[in-house]
Amino acid sequence: MSTLPIICVSYNPCIDRTLQVEYLKEGKQNKATYVSEQAAGKAINIAYIFGELNIPCAIYGFIGLDSAVVFDDRLKKVDNHMRRLPIRTRTNTTMIDDIQKIETYVREIGTPLDVNRFQELIDEVLSVVQRHQWVVLSGSLPPEVPVSLLGHFIIELKKKGAQVAVDTSGEALRVAVDAEPTLIKPNREELCSLVGDELFSNFGITQSAEHLHHFHPMMDILLSDGQNGCYYFADQIRLHALFEPSIVVPIVSTIGSGDALLAGFLAKQLKGHDNKSSLVYAVRIATSTLPNVCAGDIDMSVVNSENFEVTITDI
Ligand SMILES: Nc1ncnc2c1ncn2[C@@H]1O[C@H](COP(=O)(O)OP(=O)(O)OP(=O)(O)O)[C@@H](O)[C@H]1O
Ligand SMILES: O=P(O)(O)OC[C@@]1(O)O[C@H](CO)[C@@H](O)[C@@H]1O
């Protein structure tokens, strides 16, 4: 159990712009019925949730000067060490079709970052991290930062005795897995990209996770699977968590529910709870974000609601 603040690292934050339309018509004029803009990015969403849960958290990374104020506001309950750079912060746009219940997501890759800036961030975090402290590396890398640096970062953090949680995708995720962090949080698509399409379609989700865990037995896997809940693979532990009845919350946006899942899980692990109760809490926190447009906005009345159960099954 660690009482040290969790460190979140945000190297490619974004503004999440969400537009709600009644019925999205491709190639036609569409009228937005609701617009929201939110300081976001995976690590930002996670740090925000820790702040809301009164869990000590420090955040390091970069933010464009153009949007520093909205990030400062979002992170006011967090020990904020984000460096301001004279760059444009990317905007990721989600269009929510209210009638068809479809989310269309357009993601920007972000402004290229000088490799030296990234190395400085690594050095900064390594200079403060302590043994057993959790470090969350979440989100994509900015263009021009070689993915090998993420692997190097994870290895150096582990040498310092830190516990490292990673949520990223593509080549960065593959490199991260090779560096064997303490925990990864892939979703279905990310797991598929790790094991390959053929193996995934032949084996299915749990056997694919089993396969990955077999080759990386020291790396725990918190695998999210949308409406099917989540799975947890660790040494001698195979669990599935699902909330029921699934209709209890209206689903407005699922963006950021994976961040909430990871934040909820780590929040309980940090306090020394066992894996099962950490998973229950993780699913409750993730579920509570679904009725909200803004990524990472949790609702404690849903988290604590007696109207739904999270069932845990050994698999
Ligand atoms: N449609 C849904 N119905 C019920 N629960 C959901 C739904 N979508 C997400 N969840 C909950 O949120 C968790 C995370 O979902 P998901 O697998 O979609 O994460 P993700 O793809 O990493 O999301 P993001 O990258 O936007 O943060 C799930 O494990 C589940 O508990
Ligand atoms: O482009 P990345 O860094 O992989 O993910 C960015 C992002 O999709 O992650 C969050 C949801 O998890 C959103 O707030 C944000 O738009």
CSV table of C-alpha atoms and ligand atoms in Angstrom, one decimal:
chain,number,residue,atom,x,y,z
A,1,MET,CA,0.0,0.0,0.0
A,2,SER,CA,1.4,3.4,-1.0
A,3,THR,CA,0.4,6.8,0.6
A,4,LEU,CA,2.4,8.7,-2.0
A,5,PRO,CA,0.5,10.8,-4.5
A,6,ILE,CA,-0.2,9.1,-7.8
A,7,ILE,CA,1.7,10.7,-10.6
A,8,CYS,CA,-0.1,11.1,-13.9
A,9,VAL,CA,1.9,12.0,-17.1
A,10,SER,CA,0.1,13.8,-19.9
A,11,TYR,CA,2.2,14.4,-23.0
A,12,ASN,CA,-0.5,14.9,-25.6
A,13,PRO,CA,-3.6,16.4,-23.9
A,14,CYS,CA,-6.5,17.7,-25.9
A,15,ILE,CA,-9.7,19.7,-25.8
A,16,ASP,CA,-12.6,17.2,-26.2
A,17,ARG,CA,-15.2,19.0,-28.3
A,18,THR,CA,-18.6,17.2,-28.2
A,19,LEU,CA,-21.5,18.0,-30.5
A,20,GLN,CA,-24.9,16.4,-30.0
A,21,VAL,CA,-27.1,16.2,-33.1
A,22,GLU,CA,-30.6,14.6,-33.3
A,23,TYR,CA,-29.8,12.5,-36.3
A,24,LEU,CA,-26.4,12.7,-38.0
A,25,LYS,CA,-26.7,12.9,-41.8
A,26,GLU,CA,-23.5,12.2,-43.7
A,27,GLY,CA,-22.6,14.7,-46.3
A,28,LYS,CA,-25.5,17.0,-45.3
A,29,GLN,CA,-25.9,20.1,-43.1
A,30,ASN,CA,-26.4,19.0,-39.4
A,31,LYS,CA,-27.5,21.2,-36.6
A,32,ALA,CA,-25.8,20.7,-33.2
A,33,THR,CA,-28.3,20.8,-30.3
A,34,TYR,CA,-25.6,20.9,-27.7
A,35,VAL,CA,-21.9,21.7,-27.7
A,36,SER,CA,-19.3,21.2,-25.0
A,37,GLU,CA,-15.6,21.8,-24.8
A,38,GLN,CA,-13.5,20.2,-22.1
A,39,ALA,CA,-9.9,20.0,-21.0
A,40,ALA,CA,-9.2,16.3,-21.5
A,41,GLY,CA,-6.8,13.6,-22.7
A,42,LYS,CA,-6.5,10.2,-20.9
A,43,ALA,CA,-4.0,11.3,-18.2
A,44,ILE,CA,-5.9,14.6,-17.6
A,45,ASN,CA,-9.2,12.6,-17.2
A,46,ILE,CA,-7.6,10.2,-14.7
A,47,ALA,CA,-6.0,13.0,-12.7
A,48,TYR,CA,-9.3,14.9,-12.5
A,49,ILE,CA,-11.1,11.8,-11.2
A,50,PHE,CA,-8.4,11.3,-8.5
A,51,GLY,CA,-8.9,15.0,-7.5
A,52,GLU,CA,-12.7,14.4,-7.3
A,53,LEU,CA,-12.1,11.3,-5.1
A,54,ASN,CA,-9.7,13.3,-2.9
A,55,ILE,CA,-6.8,11.0,-3.7
A,56,PRO,CA,-3.5,12.9,-3.8
A,57,CYS,CA,-2.3,13.2,-7.3
A,58,ALA,CA,0.4,15.1,-9.1
A,59,ILE,CA,0.4,15.7,-12.9
A,60,TYR,CA,3.3,16.3,-15.2
A,61,GLY,CA,3.4,17.0,-18.9
A,62,PHE,CA,2.8,19.7,-21.4
A,63,ILE,CA,0.0,22.0,-22.3
A,64,GLY,CA,-0.4,24.5,-25.1
A,65,LEU,CA,-0.4,28.1,-23.9
A,66,ASP,CA,-3.6,28.7,-25.9
A,67,SER,CA,-5.6,26.5,-23.5
A,68,ALA,CA,-3.6,26.6,-20.2
A,69,VAL,CA,-6.4,28.4,-18.4
A,70,VAL,CA,-9.0,25.7,-19.0
A,71,PHE,CA,-6.6,23.0,-18.0
A,72,ASP,CA,-5.6,24.8,-14.8
A,73,ASP,CA,-9.3,25.1,-14.0
A,74,ARG,CA,-9.9,21.3,-14.6
A,75,LEU,CA,-6.9,20.4,-12.5
A,76,LYS,CA,-7.5,22.6,-9.5
A,77,LYS,CA,-7.7,19.7,-7.1
A,78,VAL,CA,-4.5,18.2,-8.5
A,79,ASP,CA,-0.8,19.1,-7.8
A,80,ASN,CA,-0.3,20.6,-11.3
A,81,HIS,CA,3.2,20.6,-12.8
A,82,MET,CA,2.1,20.8,-16.4
A,83,ARG,CA,4.6,22.9,-18.4
A,84,ARG,CA,3.2,25.5,-20.8
A,85,LEU,CA,4.6,25.4,-24.4
A,86,PRO,CA,3.9,27.9,-27.2
A,87,ILE,CA,2.0,25.2,-29.2
A,88,ARG,CA,-1.6,24.6,-30.2
A,89,THR,CA,-3.5,22.1,-28.1
A,90,ARG,CA,-5.2,19.5,-30.3
A,91,THR,CA,-9.0,19.2,-30.4
A,92,ASN,CA,-10.7,15.8,-30.5
A,93,THR,CA,-14.3,15.9,-31.8
A,94,THR,CA,-17.1,13.6,-30.9
A,95,MET,CA,-20.5,13.7,-32.6
A,96,ILE,CA,-23.2,12.1,-30.6
A,97,ASP,CA,-26.3,11.0,-32.7
A,98,ASP,CA,-29.1,11.1,-30.1
A,99,ILE,CA,-31.5,9.0,-32.2
A,100,GLN,CA,-29.3,6.3,-33.6
A,101,LYS,CA,-27.2,6.3,-30.4
A,102,ILE,CA,-23.9,6.4,-32.4
A,103,GLU,CA,-20.7,8.2,-31.4
A,104,THR,CA,-18.5,9.4,-34.3
A,105,TYR,CA,-15.1,10.3,-33.1
A,106,VAL,CA,-12.5,12.4,-35.0
A,107,ARG,CA,-9.1,12.5,-33.3
A,108,GLU,CA,-6.2,14.9,-34.0
A,109,ILE,CA,-2.7,13.5,-33.7
A,110,GLY,CA,-1.5,16.7,-32.0
A,111,THR,CA,1.3,19.2,-32.4
A,112,PRO,CA,4.8,17.6,-32.9
A,113,LEU,CA,7.0,17.8,-29.8
A,114,ASP,CA,10.8,18.2,-29.7
A,115,VAL,CA,12.3,15.0,-28.5
A,116,ASN,CA,14.5,17.0,-26.0
A,117,ARG,CA,11.3,18.3,-24.4
A,118,PHE,CA,10.1,14.7,-23.9
A,119,GLN,CA,13.4,13.7,-22.5
A,120,GLU,CA,13.2,16.6,-20.0
A,121,LEU,CA,9.8,15.4,-18.9
A,122,ILE,CA,11.2,11.9,-18.4
A,123,ASP,CA,14.0,13.3,-16.3
A,124,GLU,CA,11.7,15.5,-14.3
A,125,VAL,CA,9.4,12.6,-13.4
A,126,LEU,CA,12.4,10.3,-12.6
A,127,SER,CA,13.8,12.9,-10.3
A,128,VAL,CA,10.7,13.0,-8.1
A,129,VAL,CA,9.3,9.4,-8.3
A,130,GLN,CA,9.7,7.2,-5.2
A,131,ARG,CA,9.8,3.5,-4.6
A,132,HIS,CA,6.3,1.9,-4.8
A,133,GLN,CA,4.7,5.1,-6.1
A,134,TRP,CA,2.1,4.6,-8.9
A,135,VAL,CA,2.9,6.4,-12.2
A,136,VAL,CA,0.1,6.5,-14.8
A,137,LEU,CA,1.3,6.9,-18.5
A,138,SER,CA,-1.9,7.4,-20.4
A,139,GLY,CA,-2.7,8.6,-23.9
A,140,SER,CA,-0.9,8.8,-27.3
A,141,LEU,CA,2.6,10.2,-27.8
A,142,PRO,CA,2.8,13.5,-29.7
A,143,PRO,CA,4.1,13.3,-33.3
A,144,GLU,CA,7.9,13.1,-33.6
A,145,VAL,CA,8.4,11.5,-30.2
A,146,PRO,CA,9.9,8.0,-30.9
A,147,VAL,CA,7.9,5.3,-29.2
A,148,SER,CA,11.2,3.8,-28.0
A,149,LEU,CA,11.3,6.6,-25.5
A,150,LEU,CA,8.1,5.4,-23.9
A,151,GLY,CA,9.7,2.0,-23.4
A,152,HIS,CA,12.8,3.6,-21.9
A,153,PHE,CA,10.6,5.7,-19.6
A,154,ILE,CA,8.8,2.6,-18.3
A,155,ILE,CA,12.1,0.7,-17.7
A,156,GLU,CA,13.7,3.6,-15.9
A,157,LEU,CA,10.6,4.0,-13.7
A,158,LYS,CA,10.7,0.3,-12.8
A,159,LYS,CA,14.4,0.6,-11.9
A,160,LYS,CA,13.3,3.3,-9.4
A,161,GLY,CA,10.9,0.8,-7.9
A,162,ALA,CA,7.8,2.6,-9.2
A,163,GLN,CA,4.5,0.8,-10.2
A,164,VAL,CA,3.6,1.8,-13.7
A,165,ALA,CA,0.2,1.8,-15.3
A,166,VAL,CA,-0.1,2.3,-19.1
A,167,ASP,CA,-3.1,3.0,-21.3
A,168,THR,CA,-2.1,3.8,-24.9
A,169,SER,CA,-2.6,2.3,-28.3
A,170,GLY,CA,-0.8,1.2,-31.5
A,171,GLU,CA,2.9,1.0,-31.7
A,172,ALA,CA,3.3,2.8,-28.4
A,173,LEU,CA,1.3,0.1,-26.7
A,174,ARG,CA,3.4,-2.7,-28.2
A,175,VAL,CA,6.6,-1.0,-27.1
A,176,ALA,CA,5.1,-0.4,-23.6
A,177,VAL,CA,4.2,-4.1,-23.3
A,178,ASP,CA,7.8,-5.1,-24.2
A,179,ALA,CA,8.9,-2.9,-21.3
A,180,GLU,CA,6.5,-4.8,-19.0
A,181,PRO,CA,4.8,-2.1,-16.9
A,182,THR,CA,3.0,-3.2,-13.7
A,183,LEU,CA,-0.4,-2.9,-15.4
A,184,ILE,CA,-1.9,-2.1,-18.8
A,185,LYS,CA,-5.5,-1.1,-19.5
A,186,PRO,CA,-6.2,-2.1,-23.1
A,187,ASN,CA,-9.7,-2.1,-24.6
A,188,ARG,CA,-11.0,-4.8,-27.0
A,189,GLU,CA,-9.4,-3.2,-30.1
A,190,GLU,CA,-6.1,-2.6,-28.4
A,191,LEU,CA,-5.9,-6.2,-27.2
A,192,CYS,CA,-6.7,-7.3,-30.7
A,193,SER,CA,-3.9,-5.1,-32.1
A,194,LEU,CA,-1.5,-6.6,-29.6
A,195,VAL,CA,-2.2,-10.3,-30.3
A,196,GLY,CA,-3.1,-9.9,-34.0
A,197,ASP,CA,-6.4,-10.1,-35.8
A,198,GLU,CA,-6.1,-13.8,-36.6
A,199,LEU,CA,-5.4,-15.0,-33.1
A,200,PHE,CA,-8.0,-12.6,-31.7
A,201,SER,CA,-10.8,-13.9,-34.0
A,202,ASN,CA,-9.8,-17.5,-33.4
A,203,PHE,CA,-9.3,-17.3,-29.6
A,204,GLY,CA,-11.8,-14.6,-28.6
A,205,ILE,CA,-11.2,-11.9,-25.9
A,206,THR,CA,-10.4,-13.9,-22.8
A,207,GLN,CA,-8.1,-16.4,-24.5
A,208,SER,CA,-6.3,-13.6,-26.2
A,209,ALA,CA,-5.8,-11.9,-22.9
A,210,GLU,CA,-4.6,-15.3,-21.5
A,211,HIS,CA,-2.1,-15.5,-24.4
A,212,LEU,CA,-0.8,-12.1,-23.7
A,213,HIS,CA,-0.5,-12.7,-20.0
A,214,HIS,CA,1.3,-16.0,-20.6
A,215,PHE,CA,4.2,-14.1,-22.3
A,216,HIS,CA,4.1,-11.3,-19.8
A,217,PRO,CA,3.3,-13.0,-16.5
A,218,MET,CA,4.6,-10.0,-14.4
A,219,MET,CA,2.3,-7.5,-16.1
A,220,ASP,CA,-1.3,-7.3,-14.9
A,221,ILE,CA,-4.0,-6.7,-17.5
A,222,LEU,CA,-7.1,-4.6,-16.8
A,223,LEU,CA,-9.1,-5.3,-20.0
A,224,SER,CA,-12.1,-3.1,-20.7
A,225,ASP,CA,-14.8,-4.4,-23.0
A,226,GLY,CA,-17.5,-1.7,-23.1
A,227,GLN,CA,-21.0,-3.0,-22.3
A,228,ASN,CA,-19.5,-6.4,-21.5
A,229,GLY,CA,-17.7,-4.9,-18.5
A,230,CYS,CA,-14.1,-5.7,-17.8
A,231,TYR,CA,-11.6,-8.5,-17.1
A,232,TYR,CA,-8.6,-8.7,-14.8
A,233,PHE,CA,-5.6,-11.0,-15.5
A,234,ALA,CA,-2.9,-11.2,-12.9
A,235,ASP,CA,-0.8,-13.9,-11.3
A,236,GLN,CA,-3.2,-16.8,-10.6
A,237,ILE,CA,-6.2,-14.4,-10.9
A,238,ARG,CA,-8.8,-14.3,-13.7
A,239,LEU,CA,-11.8,-12.2,-13.1
A,240,HIS,CA,-14.7,-10.7,-15.0
A,241,ALA,CA,-16.8,-7.8,-13.7
A,242,LEU,CA,-20.1,-6.7,-15.0
A,243,PHE,CA,-22.8,-4.3,-13.8
A,244,GLU,CA,-26.4,-5.4,-13.8
A,245,PRO,CA,-29.0,-4.4,-14.8
A,246,SER,CA,-27.3,-2.7,-17.6
A,247,ILE,CA,-30.2,-0.4,-18.3
A,248,VAL,CA,-29.9,1.4,-15.1
A,249,VAL,CA,-28.0,4.4,-16.4
A,250,PRO,CA,-28.8,6.3,-19.7
A,251,ILE,CA,-25.7,6.2,-21.9
A,252,VAL,CA,-25.0,9.6,-23.4
A,253,SER,CA,-21.2,9.2,-24.1
A,254,THR,CA,-18.7,6.5,-23.5
A,255,ILE,CA,-15.7,8.7,-24.1
A,256,GLY,CA,-13.4,8.5,-21.1
A,257,SER,CA,-15.1,5.5,-19.4
A,258,GLY,CA,-11.9,3.5,-19.8
A,259,ASP,CA,-10.0,6.3,-18.0
A,260,ALA,CA,-12.6,6.2,-15.2
A,261,LEU,CA,-12.2,2.4,-15.0
A,262,LEU,CA,-8.5,2.7,-14.5
A,263,ALA,CA,-8.8,5.6,-12.0
A,264,GLY,CA,-11.4,3.7,-10.0
A,265,PHE,CA,-9.2,0.5,-9.9
A,266,LEU,CA,-6.0,2.3,-8.9
A,267,ALA,CA,-7.9,4.4,-6.3
A,268,LYS,CA,-8.8,1.2,-4.4
A,269,GLN,CA,-5.5,-0.6,-5.0
A,270,LEU,CA,-3.7,2.4,-3.5
A,271,LYS,CA,-5.8,2.0,-0.3
A,272,GLY,CA,-4.8,-1.7,-0.1
A,273,HIS,CA,-8.1,-3.1,-1.2
A,274,ASP,CA,-8.2,-6.5,-2.9
A,275,ASN,CA,-8.6,-7.0,-6.6
A,276,LYS,CA,-12.3,-7.9,-6.4
A,277,SER,CA,-13.3,-4.9,-4.5
A,278,SER,CA,-11.0,-2.7,-6.7
A,279,LEU,CA,-12.8,-4.1,-9.8
A,280,VAL,CA,-16.3,-3.5,-8.3
A,281,TYR,CA,-15.4,0.1,-7.6
A,282,ALA,CA,-13.7,0.6,-11.0
A,283,VAL,CA,-16.9,-0.6,-12.8
A,284,ARG,CA,-19.0,1.7,-10.6
A,285,ILE,CA,-16.9,4.7,-11.4
A,286,ALA,CA,-16.8,3.9,-15.1
A,287,THR,CA,-20.6,3.4,-15.2
A,288,SER,CA,-21.2,6.7,-13.5
A,289,THR,CA,-19.5,8.6,-16.4
A,290,LEU,CA,-21.8,7.2,-19.1
A,291,PRO,CA,-24.7,9.6,-18.6
A,292,ASN,CA,-22.3,12.6,-18.8
A,293,VAL,CA,-21.0,14.2,-22.0
A,294,CYS,CA,-17.7,15.3,-20.6
A,295,ALA,CA,-15.0,12.6,-20.3
A,296,GLY,CA,-14.1,11.9,-16.7
A,297,ASP,CA,-17.2,13.5,-15.1
A,298,ILE,CA,-18.1,11.0,-12.4
A,299,ASP,CA,-21.4,11.0,-10.4
A,300,MET,CA,-21.0,9.7,-6.9
A,301,SER,CA,-24.8,9.1,-6.6
A,302,VAL,CA,-24.4,6.5,-9.4
A,303,VAL,CA,-21.1,5.1,-7.9
A,304,ASN,CA,-22.9,4.6,-4.5
A,305,SER,CA,-26.3,3.6,-6.0
A,306,GLU,CA,-28.0,0.5,-4.7
A,307,ASN,CA,-30.0,0.2,-7.9
A,308,PHE,CA,-27.3,-1.9,-9.6
A,309,GLU,CA,-24.9,-4.6,-8.7
A,310,VAL,CA,-21.5,-5.3,-10.0
A,311,THR,CA,-21.1,-9.1,-10.3
A,312,ILE,CA,-17.6,-10.6,-10.2
A,313,THR,CA,-17.0,-14.0,-11.7
A,314,ASP,CA,-13.8,-16.1,-11.6
A,315,ILE,CA,-13.1,-17.2,-15.1
B,1,LIG,N1,-22.1,0.7,-23.4
B,1,LIG,C1,-21.7,0.4,-22.2
B,1,LIG,N2,-22.6,-0.2,-21.3
B,1,LIG,C2,-22.1,-0.5,-20.0
B,1,LIG,N3,-20.9,-0.2,-19.5
B,1,LIG,C3,-20.1,0.4,-20.3
B,1,LIG,C4,-20.4,0.8,-21.7
B,1,LIG,N4,-19.3,1.4,-22.3
B,1,LIG,C5,-18.4,1.4,-21.3
B,1,LIG,N5,-18.8,0.8,-20.2
B,1,LIG,C6,-18.0,0.7,-18.9
B,1,LIG,O1,-16.8,1.5,-19.0
B,1,LIG,C7,-15.7,0.6,-19.1
B,1,LIG,C8,-14.7,1.1,-20.1
B,1,LIG,O2,-15.3,1.0,-21.4
B,1,LIG,P1,-14.5,0.8,-22.7
B,1,LIG,O3,-14.0,-0.6,-22.9
B,1,LIG,O4,-15.4,1.3,-23.8
B,1,LIG,O5,-13.2,1.8,-22.5
B,1,LIG,P2,-12.3,2.5,-23.5
B,1,LIG,O6,-12.5,2.0,-24.9
B,1,LIG,O7,-10.9,2.4,-22.9
B,1,LIG,O8,-12.8,4.0,-23.4
B,1,LIG,P3,-12.0,5.4,-23.5
B,1,LIG,O9,-10.8,5.2,-24.4
B,1,LIG,O10,-13.0,6.3,-24.2
B,1,LIG,O11,-11.7,5.9,-22.2
B,1,LIG,C9,-16.2,-0.8,-19.3
B,1,LIG,O12,-15.3,-1.8,-18.7
B,1,LIG,C10,-17.6,-0.7,-18.6
B,1,LIG,O13,-17.4,-0.9,-17.3
B,2,LIG,O1,-5.5,10.3,-28.7
B,2,LIG,P1,-5.3,9.6,-27.4
B,2,LIG,O2,-4.3,10.3,-26.5
B,2,LIG,O3,-5.1,8.1,-27.5
B,2,LIG,O4,-6.7,9.7,-26.6
B,2,LIG,C1,-7.3,10.9,-26.4
B,2,LIG,C2,-8.7,10.7,-25.9
B,2,LIG,O5,-9.5,9.9,-26.8
B,2,LIG,O6,-8.7,9.9,-24.7
B,2,LIG,C3,-9.7,10.3,-23.8
B,2,LIG,C4,-10.7,9.2,-23.6
B,2,LIG,O7,-10.0,8.1,-23.1
B,2,LIG,C5,-10.4,11.5,-24.5
B,2,LIG,O8,-10.6,12.5,-23.5
B,2,LIG,C6,-9.4,12.0,-25.5
B,2,LIG,O9,-10.1,12.6,-26.6
